[in-house]
CSV table of C-alpha atoms in Angstrom, one decimal:
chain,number,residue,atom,x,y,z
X,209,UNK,CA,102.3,114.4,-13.2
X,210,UNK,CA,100.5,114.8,-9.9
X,211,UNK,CA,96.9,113.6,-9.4
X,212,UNK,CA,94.4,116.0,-9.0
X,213,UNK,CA,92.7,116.4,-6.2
X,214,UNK,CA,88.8,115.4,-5.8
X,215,UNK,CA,88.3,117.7,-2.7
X,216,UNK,CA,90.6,120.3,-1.0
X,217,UNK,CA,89.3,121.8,2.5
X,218,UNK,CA,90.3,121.2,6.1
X,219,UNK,CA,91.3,118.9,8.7
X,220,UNK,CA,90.1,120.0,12.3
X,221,UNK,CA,90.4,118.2,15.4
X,222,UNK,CA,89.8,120.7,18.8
X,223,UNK,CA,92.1,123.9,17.6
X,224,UNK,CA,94.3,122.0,15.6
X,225,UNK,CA,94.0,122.2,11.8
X,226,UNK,CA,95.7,121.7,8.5
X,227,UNK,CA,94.8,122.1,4.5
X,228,UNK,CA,94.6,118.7,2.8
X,229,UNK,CA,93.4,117.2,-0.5
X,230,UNK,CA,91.8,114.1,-1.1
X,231,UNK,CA,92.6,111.7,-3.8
X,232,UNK,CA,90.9,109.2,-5.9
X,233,UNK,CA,92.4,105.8,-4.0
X,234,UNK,CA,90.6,103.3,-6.4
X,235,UNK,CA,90.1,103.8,-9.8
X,236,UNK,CA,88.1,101.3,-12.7
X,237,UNK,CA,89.5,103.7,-15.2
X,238,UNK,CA,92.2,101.2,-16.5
X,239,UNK,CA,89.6,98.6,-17.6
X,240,UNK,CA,88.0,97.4,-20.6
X,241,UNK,CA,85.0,99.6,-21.8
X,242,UNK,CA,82.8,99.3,-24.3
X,243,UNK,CA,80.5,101.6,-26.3
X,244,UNK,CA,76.9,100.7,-27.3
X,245,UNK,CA,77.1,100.0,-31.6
X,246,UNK,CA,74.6,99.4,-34.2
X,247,UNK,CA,75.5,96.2,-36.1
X,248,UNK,CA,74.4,96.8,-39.2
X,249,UNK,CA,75.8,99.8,-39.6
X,250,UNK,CA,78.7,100.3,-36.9
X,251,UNK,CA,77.9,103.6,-35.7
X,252,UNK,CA,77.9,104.5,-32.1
X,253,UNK,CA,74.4,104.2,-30.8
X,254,UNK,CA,72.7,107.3,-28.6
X,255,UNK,CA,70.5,107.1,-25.7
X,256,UNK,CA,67.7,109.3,-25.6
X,257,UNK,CA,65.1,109.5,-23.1
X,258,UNK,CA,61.8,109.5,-24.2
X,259,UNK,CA,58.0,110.5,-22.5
X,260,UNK,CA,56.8,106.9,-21.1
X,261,UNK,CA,53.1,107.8,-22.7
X,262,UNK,CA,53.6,109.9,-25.6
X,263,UNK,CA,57.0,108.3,-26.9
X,264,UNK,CA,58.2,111.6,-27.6
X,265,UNK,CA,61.6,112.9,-26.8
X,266,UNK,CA,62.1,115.1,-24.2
X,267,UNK,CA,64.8,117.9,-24.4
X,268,UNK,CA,67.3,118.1,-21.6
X,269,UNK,CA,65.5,121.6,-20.4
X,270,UNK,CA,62.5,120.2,-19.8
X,271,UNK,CA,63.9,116.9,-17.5
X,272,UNK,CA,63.4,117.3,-13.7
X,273,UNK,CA,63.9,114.9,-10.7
X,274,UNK,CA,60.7,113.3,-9.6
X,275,UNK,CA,59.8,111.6,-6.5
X,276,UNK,CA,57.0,108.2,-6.6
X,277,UNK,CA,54.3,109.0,-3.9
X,278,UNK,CA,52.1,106.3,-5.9
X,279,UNK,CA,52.4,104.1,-9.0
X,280,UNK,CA,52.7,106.4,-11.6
X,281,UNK,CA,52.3,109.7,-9.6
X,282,UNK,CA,55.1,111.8,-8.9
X,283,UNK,CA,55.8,114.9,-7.4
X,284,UNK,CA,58.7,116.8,-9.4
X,285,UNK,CA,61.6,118.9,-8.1
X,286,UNK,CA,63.0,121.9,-9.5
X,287,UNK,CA,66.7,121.6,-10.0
X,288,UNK,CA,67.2,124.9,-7.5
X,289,UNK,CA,64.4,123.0,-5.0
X,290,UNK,CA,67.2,120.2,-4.7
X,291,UNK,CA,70.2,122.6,-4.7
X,292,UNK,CA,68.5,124.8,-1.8
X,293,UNK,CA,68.0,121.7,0.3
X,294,UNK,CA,71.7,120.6,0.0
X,295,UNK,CA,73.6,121.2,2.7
X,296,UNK,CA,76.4,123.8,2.3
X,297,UNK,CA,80.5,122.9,2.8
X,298,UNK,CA,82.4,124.8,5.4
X,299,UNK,CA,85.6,122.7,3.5
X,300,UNK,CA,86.3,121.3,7.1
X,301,UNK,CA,86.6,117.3,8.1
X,302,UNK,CA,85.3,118.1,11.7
X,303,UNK,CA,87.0,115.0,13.7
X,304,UNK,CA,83.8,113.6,15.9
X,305,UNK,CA,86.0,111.3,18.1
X,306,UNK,CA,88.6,108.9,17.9
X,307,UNK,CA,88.3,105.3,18.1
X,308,UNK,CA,90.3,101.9,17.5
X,309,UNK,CA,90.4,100.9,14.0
X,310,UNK,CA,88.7,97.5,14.5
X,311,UNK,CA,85.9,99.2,16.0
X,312,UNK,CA,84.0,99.6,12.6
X,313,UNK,CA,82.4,96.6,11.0
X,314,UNK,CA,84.1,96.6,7.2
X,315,UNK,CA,80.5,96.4,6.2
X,316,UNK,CA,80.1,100.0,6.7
X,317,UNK,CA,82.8,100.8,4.5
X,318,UNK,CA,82.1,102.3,1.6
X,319,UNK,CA,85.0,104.0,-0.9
X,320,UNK,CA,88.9,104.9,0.3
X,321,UNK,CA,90.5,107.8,-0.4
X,322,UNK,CA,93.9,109.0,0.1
X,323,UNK,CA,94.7,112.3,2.7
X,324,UNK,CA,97.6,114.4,2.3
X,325,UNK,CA,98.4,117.8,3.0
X,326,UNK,CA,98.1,120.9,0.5
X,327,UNK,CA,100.2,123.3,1.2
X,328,UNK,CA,103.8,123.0,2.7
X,329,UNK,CA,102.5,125.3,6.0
X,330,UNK,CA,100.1,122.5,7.1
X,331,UNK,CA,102.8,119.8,6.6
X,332,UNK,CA,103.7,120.0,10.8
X,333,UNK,CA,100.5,119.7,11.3
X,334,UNK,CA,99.2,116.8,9.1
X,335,UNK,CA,102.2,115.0,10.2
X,336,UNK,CA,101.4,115.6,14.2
X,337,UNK,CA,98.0,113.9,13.7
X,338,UNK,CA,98.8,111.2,11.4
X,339,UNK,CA,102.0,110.7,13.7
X,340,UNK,CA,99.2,110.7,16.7
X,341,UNK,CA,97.0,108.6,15.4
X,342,UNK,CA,99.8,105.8,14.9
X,343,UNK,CA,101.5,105.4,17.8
X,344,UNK,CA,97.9,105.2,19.5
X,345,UNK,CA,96.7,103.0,17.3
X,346,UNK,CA,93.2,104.5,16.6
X,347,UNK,CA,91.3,106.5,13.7
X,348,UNK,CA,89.3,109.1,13.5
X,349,UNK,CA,85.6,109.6,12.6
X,350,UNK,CA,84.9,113.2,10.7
X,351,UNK,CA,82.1,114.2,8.8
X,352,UNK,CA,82.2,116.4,6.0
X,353,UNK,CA,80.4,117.8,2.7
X,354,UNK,CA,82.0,116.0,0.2
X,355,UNK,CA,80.1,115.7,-3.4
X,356,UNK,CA,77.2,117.1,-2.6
X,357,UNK,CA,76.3,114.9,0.8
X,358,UNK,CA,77.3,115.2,4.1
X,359,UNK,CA,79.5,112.1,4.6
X,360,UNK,CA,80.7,110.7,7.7
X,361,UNK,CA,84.7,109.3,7.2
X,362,UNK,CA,87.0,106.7,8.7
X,363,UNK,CA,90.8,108.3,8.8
X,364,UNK,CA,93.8,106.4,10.3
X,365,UNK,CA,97.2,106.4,9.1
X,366,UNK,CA,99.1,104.9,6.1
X,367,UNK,CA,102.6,105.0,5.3
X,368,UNK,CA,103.7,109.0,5.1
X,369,UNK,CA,100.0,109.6,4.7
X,370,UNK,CA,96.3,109.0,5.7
X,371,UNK,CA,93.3,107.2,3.9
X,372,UNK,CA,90.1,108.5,4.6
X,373,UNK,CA,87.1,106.0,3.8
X,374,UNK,CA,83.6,107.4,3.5
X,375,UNK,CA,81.5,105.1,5.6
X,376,UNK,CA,77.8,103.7,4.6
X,377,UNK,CA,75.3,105.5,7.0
X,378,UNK,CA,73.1,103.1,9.0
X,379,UNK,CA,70.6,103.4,6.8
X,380,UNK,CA,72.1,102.0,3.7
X,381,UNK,CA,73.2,98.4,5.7
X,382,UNK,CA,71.1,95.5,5.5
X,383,UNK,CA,70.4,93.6,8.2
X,384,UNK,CA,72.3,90.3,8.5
X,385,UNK,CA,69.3,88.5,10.0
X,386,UNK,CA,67.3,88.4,7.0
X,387,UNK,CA,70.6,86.4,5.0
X,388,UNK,CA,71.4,84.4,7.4
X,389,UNK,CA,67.7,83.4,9.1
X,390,UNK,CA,68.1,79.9,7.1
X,391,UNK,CA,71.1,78.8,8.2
X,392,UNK,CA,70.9,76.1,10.8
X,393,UNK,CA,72.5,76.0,14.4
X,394,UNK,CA,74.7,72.6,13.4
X,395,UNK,CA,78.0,71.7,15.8
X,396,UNK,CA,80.9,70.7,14.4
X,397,UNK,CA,83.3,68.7,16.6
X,398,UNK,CA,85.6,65.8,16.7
X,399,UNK,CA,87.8,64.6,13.8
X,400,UNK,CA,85.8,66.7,11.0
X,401,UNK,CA,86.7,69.6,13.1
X,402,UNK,CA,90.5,69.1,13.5
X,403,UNK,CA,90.8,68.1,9.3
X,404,UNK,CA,89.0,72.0,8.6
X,405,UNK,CA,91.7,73.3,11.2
X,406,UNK,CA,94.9,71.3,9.8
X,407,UNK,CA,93.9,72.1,6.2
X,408,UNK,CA,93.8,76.0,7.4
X,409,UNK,CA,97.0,75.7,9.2
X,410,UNK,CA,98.7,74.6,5.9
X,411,UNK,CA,97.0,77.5,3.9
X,412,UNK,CA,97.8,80.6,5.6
X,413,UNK,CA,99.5,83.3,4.0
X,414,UNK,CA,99.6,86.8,3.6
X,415,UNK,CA,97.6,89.5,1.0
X,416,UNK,CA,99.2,90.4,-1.8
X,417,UNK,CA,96.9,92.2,-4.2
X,418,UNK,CA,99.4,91.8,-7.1
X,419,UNK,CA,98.8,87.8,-7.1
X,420,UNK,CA,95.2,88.0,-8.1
X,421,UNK,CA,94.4,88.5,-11.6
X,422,UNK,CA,91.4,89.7,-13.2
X,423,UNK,CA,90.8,87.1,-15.2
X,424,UNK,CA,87.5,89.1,-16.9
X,425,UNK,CA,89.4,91.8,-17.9
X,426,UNK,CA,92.5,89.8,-18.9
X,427,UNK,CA,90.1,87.6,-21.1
X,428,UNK,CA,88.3,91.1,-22.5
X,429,UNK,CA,91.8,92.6,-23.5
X,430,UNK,CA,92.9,89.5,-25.4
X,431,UNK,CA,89.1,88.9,-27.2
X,432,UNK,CA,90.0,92.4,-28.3
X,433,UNK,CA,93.6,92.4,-29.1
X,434,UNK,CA,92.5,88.9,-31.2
X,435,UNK,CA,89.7,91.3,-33.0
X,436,UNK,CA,91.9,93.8,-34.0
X,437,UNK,CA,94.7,91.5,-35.1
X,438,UNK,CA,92.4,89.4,-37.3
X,439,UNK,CA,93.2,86.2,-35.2
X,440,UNK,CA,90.9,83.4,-33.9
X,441,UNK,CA,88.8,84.5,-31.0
X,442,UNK,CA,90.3,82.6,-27.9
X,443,UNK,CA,87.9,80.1,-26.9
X,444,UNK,CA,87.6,79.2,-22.8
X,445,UNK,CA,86.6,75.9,-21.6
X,446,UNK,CA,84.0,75.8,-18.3
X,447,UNK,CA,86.4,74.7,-15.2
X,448,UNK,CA,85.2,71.3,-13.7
X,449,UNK,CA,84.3,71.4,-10.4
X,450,UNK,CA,84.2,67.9,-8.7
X,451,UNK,CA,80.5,67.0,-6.8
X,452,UNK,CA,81.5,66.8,-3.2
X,453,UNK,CA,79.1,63.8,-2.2
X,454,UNK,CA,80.5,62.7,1.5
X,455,UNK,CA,82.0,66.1,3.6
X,456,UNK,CA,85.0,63.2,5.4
X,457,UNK,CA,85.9,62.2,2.7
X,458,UNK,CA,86.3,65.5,1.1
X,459,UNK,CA,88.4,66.8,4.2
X,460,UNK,CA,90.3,63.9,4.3
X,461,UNK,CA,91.4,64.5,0.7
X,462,UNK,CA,92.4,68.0,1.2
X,463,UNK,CA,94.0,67.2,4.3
X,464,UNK,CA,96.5,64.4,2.1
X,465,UNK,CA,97.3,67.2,-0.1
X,466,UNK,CA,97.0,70.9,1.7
X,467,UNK,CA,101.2,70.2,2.8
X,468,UNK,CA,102.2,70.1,-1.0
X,469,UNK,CA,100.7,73.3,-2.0
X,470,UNK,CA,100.8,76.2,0.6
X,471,UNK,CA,99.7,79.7,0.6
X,472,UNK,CA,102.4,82.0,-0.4
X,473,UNK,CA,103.9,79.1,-2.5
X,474,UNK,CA,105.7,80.0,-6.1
X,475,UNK,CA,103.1,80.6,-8.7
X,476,UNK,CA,103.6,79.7,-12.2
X,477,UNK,CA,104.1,82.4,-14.2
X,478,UNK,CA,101.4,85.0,-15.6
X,479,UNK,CA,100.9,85.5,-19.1
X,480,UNK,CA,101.5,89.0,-19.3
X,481,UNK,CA,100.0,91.6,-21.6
X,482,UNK,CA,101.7,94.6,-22.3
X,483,UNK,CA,100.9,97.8,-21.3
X,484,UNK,CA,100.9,99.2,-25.0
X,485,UNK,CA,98.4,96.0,-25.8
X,486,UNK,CA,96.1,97.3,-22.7
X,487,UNK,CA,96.0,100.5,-24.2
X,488,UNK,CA,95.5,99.8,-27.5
X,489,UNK,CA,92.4,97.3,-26.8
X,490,UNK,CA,91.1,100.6,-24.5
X,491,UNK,CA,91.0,102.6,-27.3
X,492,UNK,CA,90.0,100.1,-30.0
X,493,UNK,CA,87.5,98.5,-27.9
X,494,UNK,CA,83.5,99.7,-28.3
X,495,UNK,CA,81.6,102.1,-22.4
X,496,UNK,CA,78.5,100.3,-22.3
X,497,UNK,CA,79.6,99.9,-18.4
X,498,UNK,CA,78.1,102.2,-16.3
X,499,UNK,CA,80.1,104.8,-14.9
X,500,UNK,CA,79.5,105.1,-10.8
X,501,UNK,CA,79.1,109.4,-10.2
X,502,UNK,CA,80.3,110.3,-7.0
X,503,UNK,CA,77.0,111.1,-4.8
């Protein structure tokens, strides 16, 4: 079955457009979740939001957004106050400018999405400017409405389509100065140096995102799958993490040992769980996670 689509509008760069659709490109719905229970009686429990003086609860018609001028003084806002100030969506990615990939600091990244066209007429189209993109080896900056904000997106190519990241305005980015103020200006040369290099030398490898493992949620799904099947709750031991008490020395060690394991090395194998298991422990298992709504 085909995904559906989060946004459908337009992709415009000078006179040249096409109809696309954007898709979810990450997804936390495959994970573990977990209602909120009472213990003593096993029901499902249900948030309620409540007046802060009286105690009293307060029906969903009579909730409004409020803004803090002053501890404990607000000014409220009238749902259609908030919708009248939102900007409104022509359903058009207006491309600003192009630019090279690398241009954009990755901290200004924010969530990906994947671009593809939505109608067979704009296929020629898409294709021309994903095809333009590539061989020139930049991406594009649009902006756009999407959810309710005007968003400003990263689009480059990938594989027969495009992924469109909404970036982080600059707003939202913290300074770096502020994290790193306490770090001190130290030099590194000399023998310590060329150990760090070697010992990367041996290590490189390449990204492949099937080789991590979520070792939460694969611990999560077997607590469960041990709950449901009556068993002994699987127990994990704390790993040990040696105290590194001279920096040589510690270099040295790594150094004597980096050429026996390497990056990209055979990996034992992973104790799989089945997809049924997964599911089953999904729907057995009590969200208390909160879900992120698309802003």
């Amino acid at each position: 079955m085909s995904p559906r689509a989060q946004w459908k509008g337009y992709l415009k760069f000078g006179e040249v457009n096409c109809a696309v659709a954007l898709y979810t490109a990450v997804s936390t719905s495959e994970r573990i979740s977990f209602h909120t229970l009472n213990r003593e009686t096993g029901n499902r429990v249900r948030r309620e939001f409540v007046d802060s003086d009286t105690g009293r609860p307060v029906p969903r018609e009579d909730q409004v957004k409020g803004y803090e001028l002053n501890k404990g003084d607000y000014i409220a806002l009238e749902p259609e106050e908030i919708t009248a100030s939102i900007p409104e969506s022509d359903k058009v990615l207006h491309v600003k400018a192009f630019l090279a990939c690398t241009d954009i600091d990755d901290v200004y990244f924010d969530r990906p999405y994947y671009l593809a066209p939505s109608d067979k007429v704009s296929e020629e189209a898409f294709t021309l400017i994903r095809e333009g993109m590539r061989k020139t080896k930049v991406a594009a900056i649009a902006q756009a409405v999407l959810f309710r904000r005007l968003r400003t997106l990263m689009i480059r190519a990938h594989g027969k389509g495009l992924i469109a990241t909404t970036l982080n305005f600059d707003y939202e980015v913290r300074s770096a100065g502020e994290a790193f103020e306490d770090v001190p200006d130290l030099q590194i040369k000399g023998e310590m140096l060329d150990l760090a290099k070697h010992i990367i030398s041996t290590k490189k490898g390449t990204f492949d995102a099937s080789q991590f493992d979520d070792r939460y949620e694969a611990a999560l799904t077997e607590l469960v799958k041990a709950k449901i099947e009556g068993k002994a709750i699987p127990k994990r031991k704390p790993e040990k993490t040696a105290k590194v008490t001279d920096l040589m020395d510690a270099l040295r060690q790594s150094a004597a040992t980096a050429g026996k394991t390497k990056a990209g090395a055979q990996r034992p194998a992973k104790k799989s769980i089945s997809t049924s298991d997964r599911a089953r422990a999904s729907r057995s298992a009590p969200s208390s996670r909160p879900q992120r709504k698309a802003s």
